[in-house]
Structure formats: structure tokens, C-alpha cells
Short mmCIF file of C-alpha atoms and ligand atoms in Angstrom, two decimals:
data_model
loop_
_atom_site.label_atom_id
_atom_site.label_comp_id
_atom_site.label_asym_id
_atom_site.label_seq_id
_atom_site.Cartn_x
_atom_site.Cartn_y
_atom_site.Cartn_z
CA MET F 1 109.54 96.81 96.84
CA ARG F 2 110.69 95.30 100.10
CA LEU F 3 114.25 95.49 101.37
CA LEU F 4 116.12 94.03 104.32
CA ILE F 5 118.87 95.83 106.21
CA VAL F 6 121.24 93.64 108.23
CA GLU F 7 123.18 96.02 110.47
CA ASP F 8 123.96 95.90 114.19
CA GLU F 9 124.52 99.65 114.63
CA ALA F 10 120.93 100.56 115.52
CA ARG F 11 121.16 104.25 114.67
CA LEU F 12 122.74 103.63 111.25
CA ALA F 13 120.20 100.91 110.47
CA GLU F 14 117.36 103.26 111.39
CA ASN F 15 118.79 106.09 109.25
CA ILE F 16 119.07 103.82 106.22
CA ALA F 17 115.60 102.38 106.82
CA ARG F 18 114.01 105.83 107.13
CA SER F 19 115.69 107.02 103.95
CA LEU F 20 114.57 103.95 101.98
CA ARG F 21 111.00 104.27 103.28
CA GLU F 22 110.64 108.01 102.77
CA THR F 23 112.71 108.64 99.65
CA ALA F 24 112.24 105.40 97.73
CA ALA F 25 108.82 104.33 99.13
CA TYR F 26 110.20 100.88 99.97
CA ALA F 27 108.96 98.58 102.71
CA VAL F 28 111.94 97.87 104.98
CA ASP F 29 112.75 95.19 107.55
CA VAL F 30 115.78 95.41 109.84
CA ALA F 31 117.81 92.53 111.34
CA ALA F 32 120.38 93.33 114.03
CA ASP F 33 122.70 90.30 113.63
CA GLY F 34 123.81 87.84 110.97
CA GLU F 35 121.69 84.96 112.22
CA ALA F 36 118.47 87.02 112.23
CA GLY F 37 119.43 88.37 108.80
CA LEU F 38 119.93 84.91 107.33
CA ASN F 39 116.61 83.71 108.78
CA ALA F 40 114.82 86.72 107.31
CA ILE F 41 116.37 86.22 103.85
CA GLU F 42 115.40 82.54 103.92
CA SER F 43 111.77 83.26 104.81
CA ASN F 44 110.95 86.41 102.78
CA PRO F 45 111.23 87.29 99.08
CA TYR F 46 113.28 90.50 99.42
CA ASP F 47 113.84 92.66 96.35
CA ALA F 48 117.30 93.55 97.72
CA VAL F 49 119.37 93.17 100.90
CA ILE F 50 121.81 95.67 102.41
CA LEU F 51 124.27 93.59 104.42
CA ASP F 52 126.90 94.89 106.82
CA LEU F 53 130.10 92.80 107.04
CA MET F 54 130.89 93.19 110.74
CA LEU F 55 127.97 91.56 112.54
CA PRO F 56 127.44 89.53 115.72
CA LYS F 57 126.58 85.78 115.60
CA LEU F 58 127.27 85.31 111.85
CA ASP F 59 129.37 87.86 110.00
CA GLY F 60 128.30 89.32 106.67
CA MET F 61 130.60 87.08 104.65
CA GLN F 62 129.11 83.95 106.27
CA VAL F 63 125.59 85.20 105.59
CA LEU F 64 126.48 85.94 101.96
CA GLU F 65 128.05 82.51 101.45
CA ARG F 66 125.11 80.65 102.98
CA VAL F 67 122.56 82.60 100.95
CA ARG F 68 124.41 81.83 97.71
CA GLN F 69 125.06 78.19 98.67
CA SER F 70 121.30 77.74 99.06
CA GLY F 71 120.88 79.01 95.48
CA ARG F 72 119.09 82.25 96.35
CA ARG F 73 119.63 85.10 93.89
CA THR F 74 118.43 87.90 96.17
CA PRO F 75 120.40 91.03 95.14
CA ILE F 76 122.86 91.88 97.94
CA LEU F 77 124.78 95.10 98.55
CA VAL F 78 127.52 94.77 101.17
CA LEU F 79 128.60 97.55 103.52
CA THR F 80 132.26 97.22 104.36
CA ALA F 81 134.93 99.20 106.19
CA ARG F 82 137.64 97.83 103.89
CA ASP F 83 138.11 98.78 100.27
CA ASP F 84 141.46 97.08 99.59
CA LYS F 85 141.47 95.13 96.35
CA GLU F 86 141.65 91.67 97.99
CA SER F 87 138.59 92.28 100.22
CA VAL F 88 136.53 93.61 97.33
CA ILE F 89 137.47 90.67 95.09
CA ALA F 90 136.58 88.23 97.88
CA LEU F 91 133.18 89.88 98.36
CA LEU F 92 132.29 89.83 94.68
CA ASN F 93 133.47 86.24 94.32
CA ALA F 94 131.31 85.24 97.28
CA GLY F 95 128.26 86.54 95.42
CA ALA F 96 127.86 90.18 96.43
CA ASP F 97 126.22 92.23 93.67
CA ASP F 98 127.61 95.56 94.84
CA TYR F 99 129.42 97.10 97.80
CA LEU F 100 129.83 100.45 99.49
CA THR F 101 132.62 101.47 101.87
CA LYS F 102 131.81 103.02 105.22
CA PRO F 103 131.37 105.90 105.77
CA PHE F 104 129.10 106.38 102.78
CA ASP F 105 126.67 108.95 101.46
CA LEU F 106 123.04 108.02 102.06
CA GLY F 107 122.04 109.36 98.64
CA GLU F 108 124.58 107.08 96.95
CA LEU F 109 123.37 104.07 98.94
CA LEU F 110 119.81 104.85 97.88
CA ALA F 111 120.75 105.12 94.19
CA ARG F 112 122.72 101.85 94.36
CA ALA F 113 119.88 100.08 96.15
CA LYS F 114 117.41 101.20 93.47
CA ALA F 115 119.77 100.07 90.70
CA LEU F 116 120.13 96.70 92.41
CA VAL F 117 116.36 96.28 92.70
CA ARG F 118 115.72 97.04 89.03
CA ARG F 119 118.59 94.87 87.77
CA GLY F 120 117.19 92.03 89.89
CA LYS F 121 113.95 92.43 87.92
CA GLY F 122 115.73 92.63 84.55
CA GLN F 123 115.26 96.39 84.10
CA ALA F 124 118.20 98.55 83.08
CA SER F 125 116.79 102.06 83.31
CA ALA F 126 115.19 104.06 86.14
CA ALA F 127 112.55 105.25 83.64
CA LEU F 128 110.15 102.38 82.92
CA THR F 129 107.94 102.49 79.83
CA ILE F 130 104.85 100.34 79.33
CA ASP F 131 103.04 101.31 76.15
CA ASP F 132 102.33 105.05 76.58
CA LEU F 133 102.81 104.89 80.37
CA GLN F 134 106.01 106.24 81.92
CA VAL F 135 107.05 105.39 85.48
CA ASN F 136 110.19 107.21 86.55
CA THR F 137 111.55 105.48 89.65
CA ALA F 138 114.30 108.09 90.12
CA ASP F 139 111.88 110.88 91.04
CA ARG F 140 108.71 108.76 91.46
CA THR F 141 106.76 110.53 88.74
CA VAL F 142 104.14 108.88 86.55
CA SER F 143 102.67 110.05 83.26
CA ARG F 144 100.54 108.57 80.54
CA ASN F 145 100.69 109.89 77.01
CA GLY F 146 102.44 112.99 78.36
CA ARG F 147 99.77 113.65 81.02
CA ALA F 148 101.16 113.76 84.59
CA ILE F 149 99.34 111.45 87.00
CA THR F 150 99.27 112.01 90.76
CA LEU F 151 99.19 108.82 92.82
CA THR F 152 99.01 108.14 96.55
CA ALA F 153 102.14 106.60 98.10
CA MET F 154 100.61 103.11 98.13
CA GLU F 155 99.19 103.37 94.61
CA TYR F 156 102.69 104.29 93.48
CA ARG F 157 104.22 101.30 95.28
CA VAL F 158 101.78 98.92 93.61
CA LEU F 159 102.37 100.46 90.18
CA GLU F 160 106.15 100.50 90.58
CA TYR F 161 106.17 96.80 91.41
CA LEU F 162 103.94 95.93 88.44
CA ALA F 163 105.98 98.19 86.13
CA HIS F 164 109.16 96.30 87.00
CA ARG F 165 107.48 93.12 85.78
CA PRO F 166 105.48 94.16 82.69
CA GLY F 167 103.45 91.36 81.15
CA ALA F 168 103.88 89.07 84.17
CA VAL F 169 100.93 87.88 86.26
CA VAL F 170 101.48 89.19 89.78
CA SER F 171 99.32 87.62 92.49
CA LYS F 172 97.79 89.54 95.36
CA LYS F 173 99.99 87.59 97.78
CA GLU F 174 103.12 88.54 95.84
CA LEU F 175 102.13 92.21 95.94
CA LEU F 176 101.50 92.01 99.68
CA GLU F 177 104.83 90.29 100.36
CA HIS F 178 106.74 92.92 98.39
CA LEU F 179 104.89 96.05 99.48
CA TYR F 180 104.69 95.59 103.23
CA ASP F 181 107.05 94.59 106.01
CA TYR F 182 106.54 91.80 108.56
CA ASN F 183 102.86 92.60 109.09
CA TRP F 184 101.66 92.18 105.52
CA GLU F 185 98.87 89.67 106.28
CA LYS F 186 96.69 92.27 107.95
CA PHE F 187 96.59 94.34 104.77
CA SER F 188 95.24 91.58 102.56
CA ASN F 189 91.95 93.31 101.66
CA VAL F 190 93.42 96.65 100.56
CA ILE F 191 95.18 95.67 97.33
CA GLU F 192 91.87 95.78 95.40
CA VAL F 193 91.39 99.35 96.63
CA TYR F 194 94.78 100.45 95.29
CA ILE F 195 94.23 98.63 92.00
CA SER F 196 90.88 100.30 91.46
CA GLY F 197 92.42 103.69 92.29
CA LEU F 198 95.23 103.06 89.81
CA ARG F 199 92.79 101.92 87.16
CA ARG F 200 90.71 105.06 87.59
CA LYS F 201 93.75 107.34 87.31
CA LEU F 202 95.62 105.46 84.57
CA ASP F 203 93.00 103.88 82.36
CA ASP F 204 89.96 106.16 82.49
CA GLY F 205 89.57 108.11 79.28
CA SER F 206 92.03 105.90 77.44
CA SER F 207 91.00 103.41 74.77
CA ARG F 208 93.75 100.97 75.82
CA LYS F 209 93.54 99.54 79.33
CA LEU F 210 96.88 98.83 80.98
CA ILE F 211 95.86 97.12 84.23
CA HIS F 212 94.23 93.75 83.74
CA THR F 213 92.77 91.42 86.36
CA LEU F 214 93.07 87.67 85.82
CA ARG F 215 90.45 86.03 87.95
CA ASN F 216 91.95 83.98 90.81
CA GLN F 217 95.48 84.66 89.50
CA GLY F 218 96.33 88.30 89.92
CA TYR F 219 97.13 91.43 87.97
CA VAL F 220 99.05 92.19 84.79
CA LEU F 221 100.37 95.51 83.53
CA ARG F 222 100.45 95.48 79.73
CA ALA F 223 98.89 97.14 76.71
CA1 CA B 301 128.46 96.34 112.06
#
């Protein structure tokens, strides 16, 4: 998954980014003002955006309104200093999916961001089940038919993305765009390596293969 943080307080932005990268294994981009944030949202397929309200150039409300006016459904969580009823109603009506009042607990932000990501993909639970495969995104554990499977960080990222979209054909480009930050192009030859690692750990010894390759189209996770 790939998230964008739009926040002008550099230290706060860095804290959130580090937590999302280390605890949730997300790829994270940071924009330091509303204009840069809007540009980033318009040019990248983020799985969720964390948007501060008080920003230079364009404020968070303007960014939110422009994103929704352009028809984009990118899940957006707004960080706000105000929690009076009128402000919250205005935010939700402008198209925010969730909000958190400053100061907030980093653990709560993380849990809300994860919930936002999975709802954006049509998943309700943190525990994803595909046939006899279980992917628990809350604690990042994977098991198949009750057998615990140890994955590398990148193998997990690939699997988590596929598990959020079971049965869908996911192209290599889509994986790259959602698993890496700005520099994704230089990683274009490594996806096959992660897929073959996943296949070895998930499918070997099982009569039902779960990871399928569709030539020139991409990968599908299904029984
Ligand atoms: Ca701010």
C-alpha cells in the first residue's frame, strides 16, 4: 500500500511517515503544502491520504474539495485542530472519510489509516481470508491451512496488496505504483522475485495454487 501525508510540520510528518513505514509496511510520500499535496494526489494512485487542514498555499479543505470535484475517490483522513460539531460536519460533507483531532495518538492514526485502506478496497475486516490462506493485516501474520508462514517485508507487501483484491488481475505496474514511493520505476524487475518467493512459501506442498500469473496481464490471488 502507498500513502500520502500532506503536513507542513516537518517533524510531525516524519513521525507519521516512519510509523506507517515501520509498523504498517506502507510506502509513504510526504507533501509539505496543499499545492504539492494536490499535485501528488492527481498524479499517483494512493491507497489513502492523511491530510492536515492548516497548510500553506492551499488549505486542507481546498485540497479536499478539489480532489472530490475531480471525481477522485481516494480515501482521505483529515487532521484537524477543531472538533466542534460544525467543523466536523463540514469536513465530512466535503468528502472526508475520517478525521482525527490534534494532538492524536500515533497508534490510533495507524489503526484508522489501515481501516481506511481496507474499506477503500471493499474489505471490512483486518483478517483477510482467501481459500485456506489467512493474512492478518493487524499484526502482519500469514498462515495457510493453520501453518504459519514467514515472509520478508517486501513479500508481505506484495501479498497484502493482492489479498485486498482477491480474484482481481493486478498488473506489475499497479503493484509497483502501490508498493513503492516516488522512485518505483527503478524497481521494475524485482516484482517477479517477490512473486516467486511467495509462490514457494505459500503454494509449495499444497494441491491448490493460490498465486496465478496471467501472461502479459499480471497476477491473481485466488483458489
Ligand atoms: Ca499544519
